[in-house]
Coordinates of C-alpha atoms in Angstrom, one line a residue:
Chain A
M1 CA 80.3 111.1 141.8
F2 CA 78.4 107.5 142.2
L3 CA 75.3 107.9 139.8
K4 CA 73.2 105.1 141.5
N5 CA 70.7 103.8 139.5
L6 CA 67.1 103.5 140.7
F7 CA 66.8 99.7 141.4
K8 CA 63.7 98.0 142.7
R9 CA 64.3 95.0 144.5
T10 CA 63.3 91.5 144.1
A11 CA 63.8 87.9 145.0
E12 CA 67.1 86.7 144.8
K13 CA 67.4 83.4 142.8
I14 CA 70.5 83.1 141.7
E15 CA 73.9 82.5 143.6
L16 CA 75.4 85.9 143.6
H17 CA 78.1 85.3 146.0
D18 CA 79.4 82.8 143.2
I19 CA 78.9 85.0 140.1
Q20 CA 81.5 87.4 139.3
A21 CA 81.0 91.4 140.1
I22 CA 81.7 92.3 136.3
I23 CA 78.6 90.6 134.8
L24 CA 75.9 92.5 136.9
R25 CA 77.4 95.3 138.7
E26 CA 77.5 98.9 137.1
R27 CA 80.4 100.9 136.1
P28 CA 80.8 103.4 138.8
L29 CA 81.2 107.0 137.0
P30 CA 83.6 107.9 136.3
Y31 CA 85.7 104.9 135.6
H32 CA 89.1 103.9 136.1
G33 CA 90.4 100.8 135.0
V34 CA 92.8 98.4 133.1
N35 CA 92.7 95.1 131.1
V36 CA 95.1 92.6 130.8
F37 CA 96.3 89.6 128.9
L38 CA 98.3 87.2 130.4
E39 CA 100.2 84.1 128.6
I40 CA 100.6 80.7 130.8
Q41 CA 103.9 79.6 129.8
D42 CA 103.5 76.5 132.1
G43 CA 100.6 75.3 132.9
P44 CA 101.3 74.5 137.3
S45 CA 102.3 77.9 137.8
G46 CA 98.9 78.9 136.2
K47 CA 97.3 77.2 138.4
V48 CA 99.2 78.3 141.3
F49 CA 99.0 82.0 140.1
L50 CA 95.2 81.4 139.6
K51 CA 95.2 79.8 143.1
E52 CA 96.7 83.3 144.6
L53 CA 94.6 85.9 142.5
L54 CA 91.2 83.8 144.0
P55 CA 90.8 85.8 147.1
Y56 CA 91.0 89.2 145.3
I57 CA 88.1 87.8 142.6
T58 CA 84.9 90.0 143.3
S59 CA 81.5 88.7 143.0
A60 CA 78.0 90.0 142.2
Q61 CA 76.6 89.2 145.8
N62 CA 74.6 92.9 146.4
W63 CA 75.4 94.0 142.8
W64 CA 73.1 96.8 143.0
D65 CA 74.6 98.9 146.1
S66 CA 78.4 98.7 145.7
D67 CA 80.8 100.6 144.0
D68 CA 84.0 98.8 145.2
A69 CA 86.8 98.2 143.1
W70 CA 85.8 94.6 141.1
L71 CA 88.4 92.4 139.7
S72 CA 87.3 89.4 137.4
V73 CA 89.2 86.8 135.2
A74 CA 88.4 84.9 132.5
F75 CA 89.9 82.5 130.0
T76 CA 90.0 81.7 126.3
Y77 CA 90.1 78.2 125.2
E78 CA 93.8 78.3 124.7
G79 CA 93.9 79.4 128.2
L80 CA 92.3 76.6 129.5
K81 CA 93.9 74.2 127.7
K82 CA 97.2 76.1 129.0
L83 CA 95.5 74.8 132.4
E84 CA 95.5 71.5 131.6
L85 CA 91.9 70.8 132.4
P86 CA 90.5 67.6 131.4
A87 CA 90.1 66.3 128.2
A88 CA 86.8 65.5 128.5
T89 CA 86.4 69.0 130.0
L90 CA 88.1 71.0 127.0
Q91 CA 86.3 68.7 125.0
S92 CA 82.9 69.6 126.3
F93 CA 82.7 73.2 125.4
P94 CA 80.9 74.7 122.2
D95 CA 82.8 74.3 118.6
A96 CA 82.3 78.2 118.3
F97 CA 84.3 78.8 121.8
K98 CA 87.1 76.4 121.0
E99 CA 87.7 77.5 117.3
G100 CA 87.5 80.9 118.6
M101 CA 86.6 84.6 117.4
A102 CA 88.8 84.7 114.0
A103 CA 87.9 81.3 112.7
R104 CA 84.3 82.1 112.8
G105 CA 84.8 85.2 110.9
Q106 CA 83.0 84.4 108.1
K107 CA 79.7 83.3 110.5
L108 CA 80.3 86.5 112.1
M109 CA 80.8 88.9 108.7
D110 CA 84.5 90.1 110.0
I111 CA 85.4 90.4 106.9
N112 CA 87.3 92.8 104.4
E113 CA 87.7 95.8 106.4
N114 CA 87.1 93.8 109.8
A115 CA 88.4 90.5 108.7
P116 CA 91.3 88.9 111.4
E117 CA 93.7 89.4 108.7
K118 CA 93.9 92.8 109.5
W119 CA 93.7 92.8 113.5
E120 CA 96.0 94.0 115.9
A121 CA 99.3 91.5 116.0
A122 CA 98.1 91.0 119.8
F123 CA 95.2 89.6 118.5
K124 CA 96.0 87.7 116.2
D125 CA 98.0 85.1 117.4
S126 CA 96.9 82.3 120.5
G127 CA 98.9 83.6 123.0
N128 CA 96.0 85.4 125.0
H129 CA 95.2 83.1 128.0
I130 CA 93.9 84.9 131.0
A131 CA 92.1 88.0 130.9
V132 CA 92.0 90.2 134.3
S133 CA 89.6 93.4 134.3
I134 CA 89.6 95.7 137.2
V135 CA 87.5 98.7 137.5
A136 CA 87.4 101.4 140.3
K137 CA 85.7 104.7 140.8
S138 CA 89.3 106.3 141.9
K139 CA 92.5 106.1 140.7
A140 CA 94.0 105.4 144.1
E141 CA 91.5 101.8 144.3
L142 CA 92.6 101.2 140.8
D143 CA 96.0 101.2 141.4
A144 CA 95.4 99.1 144.8
K145 CA 94.2 96.7 143.3
K146 CA 96.8 96.7 140.1
Q147 CA 99.6 96.5 142.6
V148 CA 98.1 93.2 144.5
A149 CA 97.4 91.4 140.8
L150 CA 101.2 92.8 139.7
R151 CA 102.7 91.4 143.2
I152 CA 100.8 88.1 142.1
L153 CA 102.1 88.1 138.7
S154 CA 105.7 88.8 139.5
N155 CA 105.8 85.4 141.6
H156 CA 105.5 83.8 138.6
A157 CA 107.8 83.5 136.0
G158 CA 105.9 80.9 133.8
I159 CA 103.0 83.8 133.4
K160 CA 103.6 86.4 131.0
L161 CA 102.2 89.8 131.0
R162 CA 101.2 90.4 127.3
I163 CA 98.8 93.2 127.0
Q164 CA 97.9 95.8 129.3
A165 CA 95.2 98.2 128.5
D166 CA 94.5 101.0 130.8
F167 CA 91.1 103.0 130.5
D168 CA 89.2 105.8 131.9
T169 CA 85.6 107.3 131.1
P170 CA 86.5 108.8 127.7
I171 CA 84.7 111.9 128.1
E172 CA 83.0 113.1 131.9
G173 CA 79.6 111.5 132.3
N174 CA 80.3 108.1 130.7
F175 CA 79.9 109.3 126.7
N176 CA 81.7 107.4 124.4
H177 CA 84.0 108.9 121.5
F178 CA 81.5 110.0 119.3
G179 CA 79.7 111.9 122.2
F180 CA 77.0 109.9 122.9
R181 CA 76.0 108.7 126.3
D182 CA 77.1 104.7 126.6
G183 CA 75.6 101.6 128.1
I184 CA 72.3 103.0 128.8
S185 CA 70.2 99.7 128.0
N186 CA 70.9 96.4 129.6
P187 CA 68.7 93.4 130.3
E188 CA 66.7 92.9 133.4
I189 CA 67.5 89.4 134.6
E190 CA 64.9 87.1 136.8
G191 CA 66.1 86.4 140.1
S192 CA 69.3 88.9 140.0
G193 CA 67.7 90.5 143.3
A194 CA 67.1 93.7 141.7
E195 CA 65.4 95.1 138.8
R196 CA 65.6 98.4 137.4
L197 CA 62.1 100.8 137.3
N198 CA 61.6 99.3 133.5
K199 CA 57.8 99.0 133.1
K200 CA 57.9 97.9 129.1
E201 CA 60.3 95.3 129.3
R202 CA 60.1 92.0 131.4
P203 CA 63.0 90.6 132.9
I204 CA 64.8 87.9 131.0
K205 CA 65.3 84.3 132.3
A206 CA 69.1 84.0 134.2
G207 CA 69.5 81.5 131.9
E208 CA 70.3 83.2 129.2
F209 CA 73.1 85.2 130.3
I210 CA 74.3 82.9 133.6
L211 CA 75.4 79.1 132.6
G212 CA 72.8 76.7 135.0
Y213 CA 70.1 78.1 135.3
A214 CA 66.5 77.8 132.9
N215 CA 66.4 80.1 129.7
E216 CA 63.3 81.7 127.9
T217 CA 62.7 78.2 126.5
G218 CA 62.4 76.4 130.0
N219 CA 65.6 74.4 129.4
K220 CA 69.3 75.1 130.1
Y221 CA 71.9 75.7 127.3
P222 CA 74.6 73.3 126.5
M223 CA 77.5 74.0 129.6
P224 CA 81.2 73.0 129.1
Q225 CA 81.2 69.6 131.9
P226 CA 81.6 68.9 134.6
L227 CA 78.6 71.0 136.3
V228 CA 81.2 72.7 138.8
L229 CA 82.9 73.8 136.4
A230 CA 80.4 75.6 134.9
K231 CA 77.6 76.6 137.3
N232 CA 77.4 80.3 137.7
G233 CA 79.6 81.1 134.7
T234 CA 79.3 82.5 131.4
F235 CA 81.2 83.4 128.2
V236 CA 82.7 86.7 127.4
I237 CA 82.6 88.6 123.9
F238 CA 85.4 90.9 123.9
R239 CA 86.0 92.8 120.7
K240 CA 88.5 95.5 120.2
Y241 CA 86.7 98.8 117.7
H242 CA 89.0 101.5 116.6
S243 CA 86.2 104.6 116.3
H244 CA 86.8 106.9 113.2
V245 CA 85.4 110.2 114.7
A246 CA 86.5 112.6 112.4
V247 CA 85.2 110.5 109.6
F248 CA 81.6 110.4 111.5
N249 CA 81.8 114.4 112.2
K250 CA 82.8 114.7 108.3
Y251 CA 80.0 112.5 107.1
L252 CA 77.3 114.3 109.3
R253 CA 78.9 118.0 107.9
D254 CA 78.6 116.7 104.5
Q255 CA 74.9 115.7 104.8
A256 CA 73.2 118.8 106.1
K257 CA 74.0 122.6 106.2
T258 CA 72.9 124.0 109.7
K259 CA 74.3 122.1 112.9
D260 CA 70.6 121.1 114.4
E261 CA 70.1 119.4 110.9
Q262 CA 73.6 117.1 111.7
E263 CA 72.1 116.7 115.2
M264 CA 69.3 115.5 114.0
I265 CA 70.7 112.8 111.7
A266 CA 73.2 112.1 114.2
A267 CA 70.6 111.1 116.8
K268 CA 68.5 109.6 114.0
M269 CA 71.5 106.9 113.6
V270 CA 72.1 106.2 116.9
G271 CA 68.2 106.4 118.4
R272 CA 69.0 108.7 120.9
W273 CA 70.2 111.9 121.3
R274 CA 73.7 112.7 122.6
S275 CA 72.6 113.1 126.2
G276 CA 70.9 109.6 126.0
A277 CA 67.8 110.8 125.7
P278 CA 65.9 108.4 123.3
L279 CA 64.5 110.1 120.1
N280 CA 61.1 108.8 120.5
M281 CA 60.3 110.7 124.1
C282 CA 62.0 114.1 122.6
P283 CA 61.7 113.9 118.7
F284 CA 62.6 117.5 118.0
K285 CA 65.5 118.5 120.5
D286 CA 67.6 116.7 123.0
N287 CA 66.4 116.7 126.4
P288 CA 69.6 116.3 128.8
A289 CA 67.7 116.1 131.8
L290 CA 65.9 112.9 130.3
G291 CA 68.8 111.5 129.2
A292 CA 70.9 111.5 132.5
D293 CA 67.6 110.1 134.3
T294 CA 68.5 106.8 134.3
A295 CA 64.9 105.7 136.0
K296 CA 63.5 107.1 132.7
N297 CA 65.9 107.2 129.9
N298 CA 65.0 103.6 128.4
D299 CA 61.3 103.3 130.0
F300 CA 59.6 103.2 126.6
D301 CA 58.9 101.1 123.9
F302 CA 57.7 101.4 120.1
A303 CA 54.1 101.0 120.1
S304 CA 53.5 104.4 119.1
D305 CA 56.5 104.1 116.4
Q306 CA 55.6 101.3 114.3
N307 CA 56.4 103.1 111.1
G308 CA 60.3 104.0 112.3
K309 CA 59.1 107.9 111.5
I310 CA 60.5 108.9 114.8
V311 CA 63.3 106.3 115.5
P312 CA 64.5 104.6 112.4
Y313 CA 64.2 100.8 112.1
S314 CA 67.8 101.3 111.0
S315 CA 69.0 102.9 114.3
H316 CA 71.6 101.4 116.2
M317 CA 69.2 101.2 119.1
R318 CA 66.6 100.0 117.4
R319 CA 68.6 97.1 115.7
M320 CA 70.2 96.3 118.9
N321 CA 66.8 95.6 120.6
P322 CA 63.8 96.1 118.6
R323 CA 61.5 95.5 121.6
D324 CA 58.0 95.7 120.3
T325 CA 58.8 96.7 116.8
K326 CA 56.6 94.8 114.3
M327 CA 59.3 93.0 112.4
A328 CA 59.4 91.3 109.0
V329 CA 61.0 88.1 110.5
M330 CA 59.7 86.7 113.5
S331 CA 61.8 87.2 116.0
D332 CA 62.1 86.4 120.1
V333 CA 64.1 90.1 121.0
N334 CA 64.2 88.2 124.4
L335 CA 66.5 85.7 122.9
H336 CA 69.5 87.9 121.4
R337 CA 69.9 90.0 124.5
I338 CA 73.9 90.5 125.9
I339 CA 74.7 92.1 129.0
R340 CA 77.0 94.8 127.9
K341 CA 79.7 96.2 129.9
G342 CA 82.1 97.8 127.1
V343 CA 84.6 100.4 128.1
G344 CA 86.1 103.3 125.8
Y345 CA 89.9 103.8 125.3
G346 CA 92.2 106.4 123.9
V347 CA 91.8 110.1 124.4
P348 CA 89.1 112.3 122.9
L349 CA 89.1 113.9 119.7
A350 CA 88.8 117.8 119.7
E351 CA 84.7 118.4 119.9
G352 CA 83.1 118.6 116.1
S353 CA 86.2 118.1 114.4
T354 CA 86.4 116.7 110.8
K355 CA 90.5 115.9 110.9
D356 CA 91.8 112.6 111.9
D357 CA 94.7 113.3 114.6
G358 CA 96.0 109.8 114.1
V359 CA 95.5 108.9 117.7
E360 CA 93.7 105.9 118.4
R361 CA 90.6 105.8 120.5
G362 CA 87.6 103.4 120.3
L363 CA 85.5 100.8 122.7
Y364 CA 86.4 97.6 124.2
F365 CA 83.3 96.0 123.7
I366 CA 82.5 93.6 126.6
A367 CA 79.7 91.7 126.4
F368 CA 77.9 88.8 128.3
S369 CA 75.8 85.8 127.5
A370 CA 75.4 82.0 128.6
K371 CA 75.7 81.6 124.4
A372 CA 77.6 84.1 123.3
M373 CA 79.1 82.9 120.6
E374 CA 75.6 82.1 119.1
T375 CA 74.6 85.5 119.9
L376 CA 77.1 87.1 118.6
E377 CA 76.9 85.7 115.3
F378 CA 73.2 86.4 115.3
L379 CA 73.5 89.9 115.8
Q380 CA 76.6 90.3 113.0
K381 CA 74.9 88.2 110.8
E382 CA 70.8 89.8 110.8
W383 CA 70.9 92.8 112.9
V384 CA 74.2 94.6 112.5
N385 CA 74.8 94.0 109.0
N386 CA 71.6 92.8 107.5
G387 CA 68.8 94.8 106.9
N388 CA 65.8 92.1 105.9
F389 CA 64.2 91.8 109.5
V390 CA 63.1 95.0 108.9
S391 CA 62.6 94.7 105.5
L392 CA 65.3 96.8 105.0
K393 CA 67.4 94.6 102.3
N394 CA 71.0 94.6 103.4
E395 CA 71.2 97.5 104.9
R396 CA 73.5 97.6 107.9
D397 CA 73.9 99.4 111.3
P398 CA 75.1 103.0 110.8
M399 CA 77.0 103.0 113.7
I400 CA 78.8 99.4 114.1
G401 CA 78.1 97.8 110.6
L402 CA 80.7 97.2 108.2
N403 CA 79.8 100.0 105.7
E404 CA 83.2 100.7 103.7
G405 CA 81.8 103.8 102.0
K406 CA 78.7 102.2 100.7
G407 CA 76.5 101.9 103.7
T408 CA 72.9 103.5 103.5
F409 CA 70.7 104.6 106.1
T410 CA 66.9 104.8 105.3
M411 CA 65.2 107.4 107.7
P412 CA 61.6 106.9 107.6
S413 CA 59.5 110.3 106.8
D414 CA 56.9 112.2 105.4
P415 CA 55.7 112.2 102.4
L416 CA 58.8 109.5 101.5
P417 CA 61.7 108.0 103.1
K418 CA 64.9 109.8 103.1
R419 CA 67.8 107.8 102.1
F420 CA 71.5 108.4 103.0
I421 CA 74.3 107.1 101.2
G422 CA 78.2 106.4 100.9
M423 CA 78.3 105.8 104.7
P424 CA 81.6 104.9 105.6
T425 CA 82.5 102.3 108.9
F426 CA 82.4 104.2 111.6
N427 CA 84.0 101.5 114.1
T428 CA 86.8 99.5 112.7
L429 CA 87.7 95.9 114.5
K430 CA 91.0 95.4 115.6
G431 CA 90.6 92.0 117.4
G432 CA 88.6 90.1 119.6
M433 CA 88.4 86.9 121.2
Y434 CA 85.7 84.7 123.2
L435 CA 86.2 84.0 126.8
F436 CA 85.0 81.8 129.6
M437 CA 84.2 83.4 132.9
P438 CA 83.9 81.1 135.6
G439 CA 82.0 80.9 138.7
I440 CA 84.0 81.5 141.7
N441 CA 83.7 78.0 142.9
A442 CA 84.6 76.7 139.6
L443 CA 87.9 78.8 139.9
K444 CA 88.9 76.5 142.9
W445 CA 87.7 73.4 140.9
M446 CA 90.0 74.4 138.3
C447 CA 93.3 75.6 140.3
G448 CA 92.6 72.5 142.1
V449 CA 91.4 73.6 145.9
S450 CA 90.4 70.8 148.0
P451 CA 86.7 69.5 147.1
S452 CA 85.7 70.4 150.4
A453 CA 86.0 74.0 149.5
I454 CA 84.1 73.6 146.8
M455 CA 80.6 72.9 148.8
P456 CA 78.0 75.4 148.3
T457 CA 78.8 78.0 150.7
R458 CA 78.2 82.0 151.1
P459 CA 81.7 83.2 151.7
N460 CA 82.1 87.1 151.9
Y461 CA 84.3 88.0 149.1
Chain B
M1 CA 87.0 56.6 83.0
N2 CA 86.6 54.4 79.5
I3 CA 86.7 56.0 75.8
R4 CA 82.9 55.3 75.6
Q5 CA 82.1 57.0 78.7
L6 CA 84.5 60.0 77.4
T7 CA 82.3 59.7 74.1
Q8 CA 78.8 59.8 75.9
D9 CA 80.1 62.8 77.8
A10 CA 80.9 65.0 74.9
A11 CA 77.4 63.9 72.6
L12 CA 75.7 64.9 76.0
K13 CA 77.4 68.3 76.4
L14 CA 76.6 69.0 72.8
K15 CA 73.0 68.1 73.1
L16 CA 72.9 70.7 75.9
Y17 CA 74.7 73.1 74.2
L18 CA 72.2 73.1 71.2
A19 CA 69.3 72.8 73.1
T20 CA 70.3 75.9 75.5
L21 CA 71.3 77.3 72.2
G22 CA 74.9 78.4 74.0
E23 CA 73.5 80.7 76.3
P24 CA 76.1 82.4 78.4
L25 CA 75.5 81.1 82.2
D26 CA 74.0 83.6 84.4
K27 CA 76.2 84.3 87.7
V28 CA 73.0 85.2 89.6
H29 CA 71.8 81.9 89.4
E30 CA 74.8 80.6 90.8
V31 CA 74.4 77.9 93.9
I32 CA 76.6 77.0 96.4
S33 CA 76.5 74.9 99.3
A34 CA 74.6 76.8 102.1
G35 CA 77.1 75.6 105.0
D36 CA 76.9 72.1 106.4
A37 CA 74.2 71.1 104.3
G38 CA 71.7 72.2 101.3
L39 CA 72.2 75.0 98.4
R40 CA 72.2 78.2 98.6
S41 CA 71.5 80.7 95.5
G42 CA 71.6 84.3 96.4
E43 CA 69.7 85.4 99.6
L44 CA 67.7 82.1 99.4
S45 CA 68.4 78.3 100.4
E46 CA 67.3 75.2 100.3
L47 CA 66.4 72.4 103.0
T48 CA 65.4 68.6 101.8
I49 CA 64.7 66.1 103.9
I50 CA 63.5 62.3 103.6
T51 CA 63.2 60.7 106.8
D52 CA 60.8 57.8 108.7
L53 CA 57.3 58.6 110.1
K54 CA 56.3 57.5 113.1
P55 CA 53.2 54.5 112.9
D56 CA 50.7 57.6 112.7
G57 CA 52.5 60.0 111.9
A58 CA 51.2 60.2 108.1
R59 CA 47.6 60.1 109.4
N60 CA 47.6 62.7 111.9
L61 CA 49.6 64.9 109.2
R62 CA 47.0 64.3 106.8
L63 CA 44.5 65.7 109.6
I64 CA 46.5 68.7 110.5
F65 CA 46.6 69.7 106.2
E66 CA 43.3 68.6 105.5
T67 CA 42.0 70.8 108.7
L68 CA 44.2 74.1 107.7
K69 CA 43.3 73.5 103.7
G70 CA 46.8 74.5 103.0
N71 CA 47.1 77.7 105.4
L72 CA 50.0 76.1 107.7
T73 CA 49.6 78.7 110.5
G74 CA 52.6 80.5 111.7
A75 CA 54.3 80.0 108.5
R76 CA 53.3 83.0 107.2
K77 CA 54.5 84.7 110.6
V78 CA 58.1 83.5 110.0
G79 CA 58.9 85.7 107.5
T80 CA 61.5 83.8 105.8
L81 CA 59.6 80.8 104.1
H82 CA 59.2 81.1 100.7
D83 CA 57.7 77.5 100.3
M84 CA 57.0 74.3 102.0
R85 CA 56.1 70.8 100.5
F86 CA 55.3 67.3 102.3
V87 CA 54.9 64.4 100.4
F88 CA 54.1 61.0 101.6
L89 CA 56.6 58.2 100.0
E90 CA 56.5 54.0 100.6
N91 CA 52.8 53.4 102.2
D92 CA 52.8 56.4 104.2
T93 CA 55.8 55.3 106.0
K94 CA 58.4 58.2 105.0
L95 CA 58.2 61.9 104.5
L96 CA 59.7 64.3 101.6
F97 CA 60.2 67.6 103.3
C98 CA 61.6 70.5 101.0
T99 CA 61.6 73.8 101.9
C100 CA 63.1 77.2 100.1
Y101 CA 63.6 80.4 102.9
D102 CA 65.7 83.4 103.5
G103 CA 69.4 83.3 105.1
D104 CA 70.7 80.2 107.0
W105 CA 67.9 77.8 108.7
D106 CA 69.5 77.5 112.0
T107 CA 69.9 81.2 112.9
Y108 CA 66.1 81.6 113.9
I109 CA 66.0 78.0 115.6
N110 CA 65.8 79.4 119.1
D111 CA 63.1 81.8 118.1
F112 CA 60.7 79.0 116.4
A113 CA 61.5 77.5 120.2
T114 CA 60.0 79.8 121.8
K115 CA 57.1 81.8 119.1
I116 CA 55.5 78.5 117.4
P117 CA 56.8 75.7 119.8
E118 CA 53.4 74.0 119.6
M119 CA 52.7 74.0 115.7
M120 CA 56.7 72.6 115.4
D121 CA 56.1 70.1 117.0
L122 CA 52.5 69.1 116.2
I123 CA 53.9 68.7 112.7
F124 CA 57.3 67.8 112.7
G125 CA 56.4 65.3 115.9
N126 CA 55.3 63.0 113.6
I127 CA 58.8 62.3 112.6
E128 CA 60.7 59.1 114.3
G129 CA 63.3 60.6 116.7
W130 CA 62.3 64.2 116.7
P131 CA 63.5 65.5 120.0
G132 CA 61.4 68.7 120.0
I133 CA 61.9 71.9 119.0
K134 CA 63.2 73.0 122.3
S135 CA 65.7 70.4 122.7
P136 CA 69.2 71.5 122.4
S137 CA 69.5 68.6 119.9
V138 CA 67.2 69.4 117.2
K139 CA 70.0 71.3 115.0
A140 CA 72.2 68.4 114.7
F141 CA 68.8 66.3 114.3
I142 CA 67.6 68.2 111.4
L143 CA 71.3 68.3 110.1
S144 CA 71.6 64.2 110.2
K145 CA 68.2 64.0 108.0
Q146 CA 69.0 66.7 105.3
I147 CA 69.9 65.8 101.9
T148 CA 71.6 68.4 99.6
A149 CA 69.4 68.9 96.3
S150 CA 72.2 68.1 93.2
A151 CA 70.7 71.3 91.4
W152 CA 68.1 73.8 92.2
F153 CA 66.5 76.8 90.0
V154 CA 65.3 80.1 91.8
S155 CA 63.8 82.6 89.5
H156 CA 64.6 85.9 91.8
P157 CA 67.4 84.8 94.3
I158 CA 67.9 87.9 95.6
L159 CA 64.2 88.8 96.6
T160 CA 63.5 87.5 100.5
V161 CA 60.1 87.0 101.5
A162 CA 60.2 90.6 102.8
D163 CA 61.3 91.9 99.8
T164 CA 58.6 90.5 98.1
T165 CA 55.7 91.6 100.6
R166 CA 57.6 95.4 100.4
L167 CA 57.2 94.8 96.7
E168 CA 53.9 93.9 96.7
K169 CA 52.9 96.8 98.6
I170 CA 54.8 99.6 96.7
G171 CA 53.0 98.1 93.5
A172 CA 49.6 98.2 94.9
G173 CA 50.1 101.8 96.0
L174 CA 51.7 102.8 92.9
N175 CA 48.4 101.6 91.3
K176 CA 46.3 103.1 92.9
L177 CA 47.6 106.6 92.3
L178 CA 47.6 105.9 88.9
E179 CA 44.0 105.1 88.8
L180 CA 43.3 108.5 90.2

């Protein structure tokens, strides 16, 4: 069943028909999908391939109301080079994008266990050029779209399929491998035509997420040139995480005797109970009905919990969106938000098991921002792998921080805070890349469809 | 290098050794490059700028500083600034600006642009060529003016402003308990 969020229709001030669907649409539930990475071995056939794929690329039109399968496409910098875009255009991309995620490892705190040298081979070289992502609400719909893409691909010997990663909702009802409801909080975007009913957060300017619009300062972020390429596009963060579920379960078991205590510690680390219910709305035990209620489970702030005794400052949820938390370092939370569209991979571990079964499972973290590279560096350096912004020295995020067996987790409590030590890394980075996801007109421009076809239109993609 | 220079250097090193009584070097105080420019000592970085002022720049800044009597509004709120120093040079035509702060200077530059844009532009708008805190070129501008210090000593390089604030509070609370 597709669980529709409750949306309130608002003014539509961005060109939804030109923006790719994945950026704004909600994933259907349950979801079935595939991420594909292609290598362009000769440029001209790359352009023809793209041209043939174009009619099947889905736009964000009526994104609040649509659960049809979507197909989206994005490019690494190496891919844009292979497509033989003009030199001035290539030059105009941000440096961090041109260098790539692996080369920025130090700035991203992707070091030690998470260092690019330790990534999977497929993410180490520069052979990933085009990413195609398909998401559908049924296997049949997914297969139909997949067949189309594969048929087009088979026409081009110059395009090589490198990675095909199928994925499904890991645990029925959109729970991640650790057993927590996933993908709850995403920013509201001004002018996107719809908003979730959240009274505590204001919509963020579209320019923070989509290129070509005003951002929170009233300016536009630097864009690749020409405008036709940048407009309605965005940058994508792709990171493959391996989740150590057994290690997490074991860590909980080592900290407390009773199941209830263990669940409480887990909820404190995440900031929500497994159902998705935020701790501050039900501090003592899970409330599954609240967790499943998309109209309520994100409608809160920390006004009545400024000391963090209910939701620890260090919890994953509060770190990733501190909302109105009084932070030790002056920060504008609206500048560091990303749209998250991550999906799980691999079969779940037996519930509660503390023994690693050797099966790979985890998360494809996929996120969008008009300044994705800058935002990821900020998040990794300040909010994930540091604690200074909430006066916790170098304490790191309990769920996605690089804790390496020496992590700490501070839980404000009465009369004194509790401090957990010896925390392992629960999610290890296995690979990652930055991609550019152009608008639909821009895709036409890229594959050389005649300029007249690029004029602003409202096609029914 | 000639013999005279070599002898000079050797003599200087000997004097330095005697002056410091051969104390071993402490790793804690080691400075490294802070990235594109500036030095880093532990959690802290330094930024030094010498740059031209606009014609009325020094006059405006003096008025601001005298009115505020040292309370540079917003500076405390930033939460990463240890100190700031403004010195007018060459008949009020140039500014020497030095500051010490936690982490990298550019991490929060976007936050300055939405949180304290008026104060940033009121002060730094007196610098020749200042593009405005909201300008996409502001990072490049600051970097172009930055001079890396040759030496820098920090007494507690691992204590951030947030740490100091917390320790002050803990200390005060503990003293209160002891006085009971």
